[in-house]
Tab-separated table of C-alpha atoms in Angstrom:
chain	number	residue	atom	x	y	z
O	1	MET	CA	-0.651	-21.995	-9.837
O	2	GLY	CA	0.594	-22.859	-13.306
O	3	GLY	CA	3.149	-20.569	-14.853
O	4	VAL	CA	4.155	-18.871	-11.594
O	5	ILE	CA	7.913	-18.767	-11.126
O	6	ALA	CA	9.020	-19.881	-7.667
O	7	VAL	CA	11.004	-17.443	-5.539
O	8	PRO	CA	14.661	-18.585	-5.347
O	9	ASP	CA	15.683	-20.213	-2.073
O	10	ASP	CA	18.438	-17.663	-1.463
O	11	VAL	CA	15.891	-14.842	-1.626
O	12	ILE	CA	13.575	-16.596	0.856
O	13	LEU	CA	16.508	-17.230	3.212
O	14	ALA	CA	17.664	-13.625	2.916
O	15	ARG	CA	14.184	-12.258	3.609
O	16	ALA	CA	13.795	-14.581	6.608
O	17	TYR	CA	17.133	-13.352	7.972
O	18	LEU	CA	16.161	-9.709	7.404
O	19	SER	CA	12.827	-10.307	9.118
O	20	ARG	CA	14.688	-11.438	12.250
O	21	VAL	CA	17.777	-9.234	12.273
O	22	ALA	CA	15.996	-5.864	12.402
O	23	GLU	CA	12.944	-4.631	14.245
O	24	PRO	CA	9.919	-3.948	12.020
O	25	ALA	CA	9.594	-0.605	10.246
O	26	SER	CA	13.251	0.432	10.214
O	27	LEU	CA	13.691	3.097	7.539
O	28	PRO	CA	17.493	2.651	7.137
O	29	VAL	CA	17.207	-1.148	6.803
O	30	TRP	CA	14.305	-0.914	4.368
O	31	ASP	CA	16.293	1.548	2.230
O	32	TRP	CA	19.406	-0.657	2.360
O	33	VAL	CA	17.446	-3.687	1.159
O	34	ARG	CA	15.735	-1.604	-1.517
O	35	ARG	CA	19.084	-0.423	-2.904
O	36	GLU	CA	21.160	-3.584	-2.495
O	37	GLY	CA	18.560	-6.288	-3.037
O	38	PRO	CA	17.658	-8.813	-0.307
O	39	VAL	CA	20.475	-11.315	-0.864
O	40	ALA	CA	23.293	-8.761	-1.003
O	41	ALA	CA	21.745	-6.723	1.820
O	42	ALA	CA	21.511	-9.751	4.113
O	43	ALA	CA	25.112	-10.756	3.358
O	44	SER	CA	26.465	-7.262	4.029
O	45	ILE	CA	24.506	-6.953	7.278
O	46	ARG	CA	25.790	-10.326	8.455
O	47	ARG	CA	29.384	-9.192	7.829
O	48	GLY	CA	28.809	-5.728	9.308
O	49	LEU	CA	29.666	-4.003	6.025
O	50	VAL	CA	26.880	-1.439	6.211
O	51	ASP	CA	26.470	2.240	7.002
O	52	ALA	CA	26.112	3.496	10.565
O	53	ALA	CA	22.314	3.722	10.642
O	54	VAL	CA	21.861	0.163	9.336
O	55	ALA	CA	24.536	-1.098	11.713
O	56	ASP	CA	22.726	0.470	14.674
O	57	ALA	CA	19.474	-1.196	13.663
O	58	THR	CA	20.933	-4.665	13.133
O	59	ALA	CA	23.969	-5.020	15.417
O	60	ALA	CA	22.156	-6.865	18.229
O	61	ARG	CA	21.135	-9.863	16.088
O	62	ARG	CA	23.296	-9.887	12.973
O	63	SER	CA	25.388	-12.827	14.208
O	64	THR	CA	22.586	-14.836	15.836
O	65	ALA	CA	19.600	-14.497	13.478
O	66	ASP	CA	18.795	-18.003	12.214
O	67	ALA	CA	16.844	-17.918	8.952
O	68	HIS	CA	16.815	-21.709	8.571
O	69	GLY	CA	15.469	-22.142	12.092
O	70	ASP	CA	12.713	-19.561	11.546
O	71	LEU	CA	11.612	-21.172	8.268
O	72	GLU	CA	11.548	-24.620	9.889
O	73	ALA	CA	9.480	-23.257	12.784
O	74	ALA	CA	7.106	-21.633	10.317
O	75	GLN	CA	6.607	-24.926	8.511
O	76	ARG	CA	5.844	-26.719	11.785
O	77	HIS	CA	3.157	-24.156	12.602
O	78	GLY	CA	1.583	-23.990	9.165
O	79	LEU	CA	2.998	-20.559	8.282
O	80	ARG	CA	4.546	-19.317	5.061
O	81	LEU	CA	6.818	-16.371	4.355
O	82	VAL	CA	5.395	-14.063	1.698
O	83	VAL	CA	8.025	-11.726	0.222
O	84	PRO	CA	7.978	-8.852	-2.289
O	85	GLU	CA	9.348	-11.226	-4.900
O	86	SER	CA	6.353	-13.582	-4.398
O	87	ALA	CA	3.348	-13.722	-6.700
O	88	ASP	CA	1.115	-13.300	-3.637
O	89	TRP	CA	2.792	-10.189	-2.195
O	90	PRO	CA	0.136	-7.485	-1.490
O	91	HIS	CA	1.670	-4.814	-3.729
O	92	PHE	CA	-1.597	-2.918	-3.979
O	93	ALA	CA	-2.148	-2.548	-0.229
O	94	LEU	CA	1.474	-1.593	0.429
O	95	ALA	CA	1.876	0.937	-2.401
O	96	ALA	CA	0.931	3.811	-0.097
O	97	LEU	CA	3.551	2.726	2.458
O	98	GLU	CA	6.120	2.622	-0.329
O	99	SER	CA	5.297	6.191	-1.388
O	100	THR	CA	5.266	7.448	2.191
O	101	ALA	CA	8.590	5.761	2.920
O	102	ARG	CA	10.228	7.400	-0.084
O	103	ARG	CA	9.039	10.834	1.079
O	104	ARG	CA	10.230	10.170	4.619
O	105	LEU	CA	13.561	8.965	3.301
O	106	ALA	CA	14.040	12.126	1.242
O	107	GLY	CA	13.330	14.250	4.323
O	108	TRP	CA	15.726	12.214	6.453
O	109	ARG	CA	18.512	12.650	3.916
O	110	ARG	CA	17.916	16.414	3.765
O	111	ASP	CA	18.123	16.683	7.557
O	112	THR	CA	21.525	18.161	8.351
O	113	SER	CA	21.150	17.808	12.129
O	114	GLY	CA	22.503	14.266	12.118
O	115	ALA	CA	19.271	12.918	13.625
O	116	ARG	CA	18.439	9.305	12.838
O	117	PRO	CA	15.026	7.669	12.515
O	118	ASP	CA	13.367	6.521	15.717
O	119	HIS	CA	13.509	2.721	15.495
O	120	ASP	CA	11.185	2.202	18.455
O	121	ARG	CA	8.412	4.340	16.991
O	122	GLY	CA	8.792	2.756	13.590
O	123	GLU	CA	8.615	4.453	10.236
O	124	PRO	CA	5.781	4.102	7.688
O	125	VAL	CA	7.739	1.731	5.455
O	126	PRO	CA	6.682	-1.528	3.792
O	127	PRO	CA	7.541	-4.745	5.648
O	128	LEU	CA	10.558	-6.753	4.523
O	129	GLY	CA	8.427	-9.909	4.545
O	130	LEU	CA	5.139	-11.188	5.947
O	131	TRP	CA	4.594	-14.405	7.878
O	132	VAL	CA	1.131	-15.538	6.866
O	133	SER	CA	-1.384	-18.311	7.447
O	134	GLY	CA	-4.920	-18.615	6.151
O	135	SER	CA	-7.251	-19.246	3.264
O	136	ALA	CA	-7.625	-15.737	1.807
O	137	ASP	CA	-5.549	-14.285	-1.044
O	138	PRO	CA	-2.932	-11.818	0.265
O	139	THR	CA	-2.895	-9.953	-3.061
O	140	LEU	CA	-6.432	-8.725	-2.319
O	141	LEU	CA	-5.422	-7.007	0.915
O	142	GLY	CA	-6.503	-3.373	0.860
O	143	VAL	CA	-9.294	-4.013	-1.647
O	144	ARG	CA	-12.779	-3.595	-0.161
O	145	SER	CA	-11.615	-3.913	3.425
O	146	VAL	CA	-12.213	-1.855	6.567
O	147	ALA	CA	-10.233	-1.779	9.809
O	148	ILE	CA	-12.228	-1.639	13.029
O	149	VAL	CA	-10.085	-0.764	16.043
O	150	GLY	CA	-10.587	0.481	19.559
O	151	SER	CA	-10.093	-0.022	23.238
O	152	ARG	CA	-9.171	-3.313	24.900
O	153	ALA	CA	-11.356	-2.226	27.829
O	154	ALA	CA	-14.447	-1.950	25.657
O	155	THR	CA	-17.783	-0.985	27.164
O	156	PRO	CA	-21.043	-2.806	26.346
O	157	TYR	CA	-21.894	0.136	24.082
O	158	GLY	CA	-18.631	-0.239	22.147
O	159	GLU	CA	-19.039	-3.986	21.840
O	160	HIS	CA	-22.603	-3.600	20.560
O	161	VAL	CA	-21.658	-1.015	17.935
O	162	THR	CA	-18.620	-3.045	16.831
O	163	SER	CA	-20.721	-6.189	16.490
O	164	GLU	CA	-23.244	-4.384	14.304
O	165	LEU	CA	-20.564	-2.832	12.090
O	166	GLY	CA	-18.379	-5.932	11.754
O	167	TYR	CA	-21.299	-8.221	10.985
O	168	GLY	CA	-22.901	-5.781	8.558
O	169	LEU	CA	-19.686	-5.078	6.660
O	170	ALA	CA	-18.887	-8.776	6.328
O	171	ARG	CA	-22.392	-9.461	5.036
O	172	ARG	CA	-21.757	-6.831	2.355
O	173	GLY	CA	-18.582	-8.556	1.209
O	174	VAL	CA	-16.131	-6.275	3.056
O	175	SER	CA	-13.131	-7.830	4.812
O	176	VAL	CA	-12.798	-6.745	8.445
O	177	VAL	CA	-9.229	-5.969	9.564
O	178	SER	CA	-8.080	-5.653	13.171
O	179	GLY	CA	-5.294	-6.534	15.590
O	180	GLY	CA	-6.538	-9.602	17.463
O	181	ALA	CA	-6.520	-7.946	20.904
O	182	TYR	CA	-9.187	-8.156	23.583
O	183	GLY	CA	-12.064	-5.696	23.420
O	184	ILE	CA	-13.031	-3.992	20.175
O	185	ASP	CA	-10.523	-5.953	18.055
O	186	ALA	CA	-11.846	-9.349	19.132
O	187	VAL	CA	-15.477	-8.323	18.691
O	188	ALA	CA	-14.712	-7.013	15.191
O	189	HIS	CA	-13.119	-10.314	14.157
O	190	ARG	CA	-15.823	-12.470	15.741
O	191	SER	CA	-18.705	-10.495	14.246
O	192	ALA	CA	-17.199	-10.835	10.761
O	193	LEU	CA	-16.767	-14.579	11.301
O	194	ALA	CA	-20.358	-14.846	12.557
O	195	ALA	CA	-21.462	-13.405	9.209
O	196	ASP	CA	-19.399	-16.056	7.366
O	197	GLY	CA	-17.183	-13.228	6.143
O	198	CYS	CA	-13.471	-12.681	5.789
O	199	THR	CA	-11.369	-11.233	8.593
O	200	ILE	CA	-7.703	-10.195	8.588
O	201	LEU	CA	-5.887	-10.458	11.926
O	202	VAL	CA	-2.582	-8.559	12.089
O	203	SER	CA	-0.480	-9.689	15.043
O	204	ALA	CA	2.327	-7.851	16.826
O	205	GLY	CA	4.280	-11.024	17.604
O	206	GLY	CA	5.151	-14.353	16.041
O	207	LEU	CA	2.139	-16.292	14.820
O	208	ASP	CA	3.218	-19.429	16.687
O	209	ARG	CA	2.403	-17.686	19.963
O	210	PRO	CA	-1.014	-15.966	19.689
O	211	TYR	CA	-1.336	-12.911	21.870
O	212	PRO	CA	-3.294	-12.595	24.017
O	213	THR	CA	-3.333	-16.338	24.668
O	214	GLY	CA	-7.039	-16.141	25.488
O	215	ASN	CA	-7.665	-15.336	21.814
O	216	ALA	CA	-5.843	-18.414	20.475
O	217	SER	CA	-9.122	-19.880	19.201
O	218	LEU	CA	-9.842	-16.597	17.423
O	219	TYR	CA	-6.500	-16.859	15.605
O	220	ALA	CA	-7.437	-20.385	14.515
O	221	ARG	CA	-10.851	-19.314	13.208
O	222	ALA	CA	-9.364	-16.329	11.391
O	223	LYS	CA	-7.013	-18.682	9.523
O	224	GLU	CA	-9.996	-20.697	8.298
O	225	CYS	CA	-11.953	-17.702	6.984
O	226	GLY	CA	-9.296	-15.106	6.231
O	227	LEU	CA	-5.669	-14.436	7.135
O	228	VAL	CA	-3.463	-14.019	10.157
O	229	ILE	CA	-0.379	-11.923	9.431
O	230	SER	CA	2.754	-10.768	11.209
O	231	GLU	CA	5.993	-9.217	10.020
O	232	SER	CA	7.761	-10.735	13.029
O	233	PRO	CA	9.104	-14.306	12.668
O	234	PRO	CA	8.017	-17.288	14.766
O	235	GLY	CA	8.936	-16.956	18.413
O	236	ALA	CA	8.975	-13.133	18.396
O	237	ALA	CA	7.390	-11.691	21.531
O	238	PRO	CA	4.674	-9.027	21.200
O	239	HIS	CA	6.702	-6.174	22.692
O	240	ARG	CA	5.017	-2.799	23.096
O	241	HIS	CA	6.825	-1.103	20.203
O	242	ARG	CA	5.802	-3.929	17.890
O	243	PHE	CA	2.163	-3.052	18.498
O	244	LEU	CA	2.883	0.500	17.342
O	245	THR	CA	4.696	-0.614	14.191
O	246	ARG	CA	2.020	-3.272	13.557
O	247	ASN	CA	-0.630	-0.534	13.440
O	248	ARG	CA	0.692	0.846	10.157
O	249	LEU	CA	-0.068	-2.532	8.534
O	250	ILE	CA	-3.636	-2.536	9.847
O	251	ALA	CA	-4.059	0.885	8.233
O	252	ALA	CA	-2.375	-0.159	4.978
O	253	PHE	CA	-4.442	-3.335	4.616
O	254	SER	CA	-7.688	-1.348	4.842
O	255	THR	CA	-9.588	0.992	2.580
O	256	GLY	CA	-10.479	2.983	5.668
O	257	THR	CA	-10.147	2.771	9.465
O	258	VAL	CA	-13.040	3.037	11.929
O	259	VAL	CA	-12.283	3.850	15.569
O	260	VAL	CA	-15.197	2.672	17.714
O	261	GLU	CA	-13.943	3.341	21.230
O	262	ALA	CA	-10.618	4.829	22.264
O	263	ALA	CA	-9.379	6.581	25.367
O	264	ALA	CA	-7.521	9.873	25.079
O	265	ARG	CA	-4.257	7.888	24.898
O	266	SER	CA	-4.905	4.800	22.838
O	267	GLY	CA	-3.160	2.600	20.301
O	268	ALA	CA	-6.241	2.946	18.128
O	269	LEU	CA	-5.395	6.633	17.672
O	270	ASN	CA	-1.955	5.559	16.442
O	271	THR	CA	-3.629	3.365	13.814
O	272	ALA	CA	-5.825	6.300	12.797
O	273	ALA	CA	-2.745	8.508	12.435
O	274	HIS	CA	-1.127	5.947	10.135
O	275	ALA	CA	-4.323	5.710	8.077
O	276	ARG	CA	-4.416	9.472	7.668
O	277	GLU	CA	-0.749	9.567	6.618
O	278	LEU	CA	-1.407	6.854	4.030
O	279	GLY	CA	-4.344	8.771	2.565
O	280	ARG	CA	-6.951	6.325	3.874
O	281	SER	CA	-10.342	7.398	5.236
O	282	VAL	CA	-10.372	7.861	9.006
O	283	MET	CA	-13.765	7.384	10.670
O	284	ALA	CA	-14.910	7.548	14.266
O	285	VAL	CA	-18.049	6.471	16.101
O	286	PRO	CA	-19.272	9.034	18.639
O	287	GLY	CA	-19.953	7.788	22.152
O	288	PRO	CA	-21.518	9.066	25.364
O	289	VAL	CA	-19.959	12.355	26.420
O	290	THR	CA	-19.529	10.880	29.902
O	291	SER	CA	-17.488	7.891	28.693
O	292	ALA	CA	-13.704	8.070	28.976
O	293	MET	CA	-13.557	5.227	26.420
O	294	SER	CA	-14.982	7.565	23.760
O	295	ALA	CA	-12.744	10.544	24.529
O	296	GLY	CA	-10.291	9.553	21.787
O	297	CYS	CA	-13.081	9.239	19.215
O	298	HIS	CA	-14.335	12.717	20.059
O	299	GLN	CA	-10.768	13.980	19.849
O	300	LEU	CA	-10.529	12.577	16.307
O	301	LEU	CA	-13.854	14.161	15.344
O	302	ARG	CA	-12.628	17.574	16.560
O	303	ALA	CA	-9.130	17.322	15.078
O	304	GLU	CA	-8.080	20.226	12.894
O	305	PRO	CA	-7.450	20.649	10.046
O	306	ASP	CA	-8.461	17.087	9.142
O	307	PRO	CA	-11.161	15.726	11.437
O	308	ALA	CA	-12.262	12.112	11.295
O	309	LEU	CA	-15.525	11.366	9.522
O	310	LEU	CA	-18.434	10.619	11.831
O	311	VAL	CA	-20.058	7.244	11.162
O	312	THR	CA	-22.854	5.405	12.931
O	313	SER	CA	-23.792	2.630	10.496
O	314	VAL	CA	-22.512	0.271	7.829
O	315	ASP	CA	-24.081	2.475	5.153
O	316	ASP	CA	-22.123	5.477	6.467
O	317	ILE	CA	-18.885	3.522	6.173
O	318	LEU	CA	-19.598	2.176	2.689
O	319	LEU	CA	-20.501	5.654	1.469
O	320	LEU	CA	-17.069	6.885	2.560
O	321	VAL	CA	-14.865	3.996	1.465
O	322	GLY	CA	-16.650	3.437	-1.831
O	323	SER	CA	-19.459	0.965	-2.282
O	324	ILE	CA	-20.334	-0.203	-5.777
O	325	GLY	CA	-23.010	2.050	-7.233
O	326	GLU	CA	-21.960	5.043	-5.109
O	327	GLY	CA	-20.528	8.173	-6.629
O	328	VAL	CA	-23.158	10.493	-8.061
O	329	GLU	CA	-24.675	13.327	-6.072
O	330	ARG	CA	-28.359	12.644	-5.544
O	331	GLU	CA	-29.537	15.764	-3.749
O	332	ALA	CA	-29.279	18.568	-6.309
O	333	PRO	CA	-32.345	18.967	-8.574
O	334	PRO	CA	-32.037	19.102	-12.380
O	335	ARG	CA	-31.117	22.559	-13.663
O	336	GLY	CA	-33.325	23.020	-16.694
O	337	ALA	CA	-34.309	20.826	-19.597
O	338	ALA	CA	-31.105	21.395	-21.560
O	339	GLY	CA	-28.920	20.375	-18.639
O	340	THR	CA	-31.134	17.376	-17.972
O	341	ASN	CA	-30.965	16.197	-21.582
O	342	GLU	CA	-27.184	16.617	-21.676
O	343	ALA	CA	-26.778	14.620	-18.469
O	344	ALA	CA	-29.123	11.938	-19.796
O	345	GLY	CA	-26.918	11.648	-22.871
O	346	LEU	CA	-23.822	11.281	-20.700
O	347	ARG	CA	-25.508	8.585	-18.642
O	348	ALA	CA	-26.491	6.756	-21.827
O	349	ARG	CA	-22.827	6.769	-22.887
O	350	LEU	CA	-21.856	5.494	-19.450
O	351	ASP	CA	-24.349	2.646	-19.822
O	352	GLY	CA	-22.583	1.658	-23.040
O	353	LEU	CA	-19.195	1.238	-21.398
O	354	ASP	CA	-17.733	-2.139	-20.446
O	355	PRO	CA	-18.274	-3.423	-16.880
O	356	VAL	CA	-14.725	-2.620	-15.709
O	357	ALA	CA	-15.031	1.021	-16.783
O	358	ARG	CA	-18.413	1.196	-15.038
O	359	ARG	CA	-16.872	-0.127	-11.825
O	360	VAL	CA	-14.099	2.462	-12.023
O	361	PHE	CA	-16.707	5.183	-12.507
O	362	ASP	CA	-18.727	3.860	-9.554
O	363	GLY	CA	-15.611	4.229	-7.406
O	364	LEU	CA	-15.373	7.988	-7.983
O	365	PRO	CA	-16.106	10.065	-4.848
O	366	ALA	CA	-19.205	12.235	-5.095
O	367	TRP	CA	-17.643	15.509	-3.961
O	368	ARG	CA	-13.964	15.544	-4.896
O	369	PRO	CA	-11.362	14.277	-7.382
O	370	ALA	CA	-9.440	11.030	-6.920
O	371	ARG	CA	-6.255	9.631	-8.413
O	372	GLU	CA	-5.733	6.202	-9.981
O	373	ASP	CA	-4.544	4.470	-6.794
O	374	GLU	CA	-7.565	5.642	-4.792
O	375	LEU	CA	-9.915	4.669	-7.612
O	376	ALA	CA	-8.451	1.181	-7.555
O	377	VAL	CA	-9.134	0.901	-3.822
O	378	ARG	CA	-12.655	2.264	-4.061
O	379	SER	CA	-13.727	0.272	-7.110
O	380	GLY	CA	-11.954	-3.011	-6.382
O	381	VAL	CA	-10.329	-2.891	-9.837
O	382	CYS	CA	-6.577	-3.459	-10.078
O	383	PRO	CA	-4.515	-0.295	-10.776
O	384	ARG	CA	-3.512	-1.475	-14.249
O	385	GLU	CA	-7.171	-1.861	-15.293
O	386	VAL	CA	-8.038	1.530	-13.773
O	387	ILE	CA	-5.413	3.176	-15.969
O	388	ARG	CA	-6.796	1.355	-19.018
O	389	ALA	CA	-10.359	2.465	-18.226
O	390	ILE	CA	-9.589	6.177	-17.869
O	391	PRO	CA	-9.354	6.947	-21.651
O	392	ALA	CA	-12.724	5.309	-22.292
O	393	LEU	CA	-14.314	7.301	-19.469
O	394	ARG	CA	-12.778	10.513	-20.811
O	395	LEU	CA	-13.930	9.744	-24.348
O	396	ALA	CA	-17.461	9.129	-23.071
O	397	GLY	CA	-17.346	12.506	-21.321
O	398	VAL	CA	-18.447	11.101	-17.972
O	399	ILE	CA	-15.373	12.251	-16.036
O	400	ASP	CA	-13.574	15.565	-15.730
O	401	VAL	CA	-9.783	15.717	-15.484
O	402	SER	CA	-7.719	18.181	-13.435
O	403	ASP	CA	-4.334	18.393	-11.766
O	404	ASP	CA	-5.979	16.884	-8.668
O	405	GLY	CA	-7.145	13.747	-10.472
O	406	PHE	CA	-10.430	12.545	-11.944
O	407	ARG	CA	-13.985	13.307	-10.894
O	408	ILE	CA	-17.558	12.776	-12.079
O	409	ALA	CA	-18.465	15.066	-14.982
O	410	ALA	CA	-20.012	18.327	-13.815
O	411	GLN	CA	-23.228	17.672	-15.747
O	412	LEU	CA	-23.765	14.411	-13.905
O	413	ARG	CA	-22.875	15.914	-10.536
O	414	CYS	CA	-25.529	18.584	-10.824
O	415	SER	CA	-28.197	16.486	-12.517
O	416	GLY	CA	-29.160	14.332	-9.568
O	417	GLY	CA	-28.799	11.245	-11.766
O	418	SER	CA	-27.363	7.893	-10.812
O	419	SER	CA	-24.977	5.633	-12.604
O	420	GLY	CA	-26.722	2.548	-11.311
């Protein structure tokens, strides 16, 4: 791409080293790199000149991590390392992880008990780098995308529902995100590919060794029509804790997460928990009350105080994650001629706005306010353009503003009108 400045070699080498030296989702290491910069952070870790928490997280590999070897292996396998300094880093998708990490960091520093973050569980922090292969644009991750996750031991019911949802979403231009495992994950990827759509496969191990090996052909097809992604370098084994830390990326790369089938103890519930923490929509498909594979879904639907949203179709999902043209309440009748005329005038002003402002308006939820970052996700408009569109929408009188964010103007909400 013309005009794009290449990332310096020392930054790429440092990020490759950092990707190997620490396990994914280490809060102390992420904070150290954030404060020191990747080159200085890598050098200080290699020499052991770091604080105790960073030393604990990196001591096992600081002398043996081979950045050159990992980059050479990546090149042999058709992989590239995407870093925060790259033009194709998915800043938009990872913004919520950044915010969550800063809050978690503040809480950790206030903790006077001396407790340190749990490295095995992983913290909701952005990755230090992403090993990527595929044809899709990483910068669009998190824009008009839905994660579909569930049990590896899927039932015929779960596979049928997943196939319908994955195929239907892909046909509507929605990227389908999942983890490449057997069961629900594999069906989600394959149904999106069957619709000639885009799928994002997020792996727990190095991309040179697809796991499970029986899904190697699925990895290859996902590269052709989407992306395969891992924060672990080539050769990294898919250890159990890496699946748990990987789940936060599945949640971050998606506008919302749908759990189709999940047992009472399931990794899919971990993905749903990450999605909820990141402010993403969490959805669940109900199953037979006699099926142990749906017990986790029913648990999500009963959860208090924030139950998952029940979905049974593609239209249900698009209504919740923001389809273009959605956003105005259609059930309430007009409340008198004066109110109707006023709403008609507001809609006429909306019709006169530019297409970007219209898309931002269409991304507004029907029943509640939303902030700029959520509007960007729902409308598919970059955050900078959302911010630029807000004054025009306010001037037109089609949105109301409060401390909680922006919402459709009250006259439009009660008029039963549509922006489409």
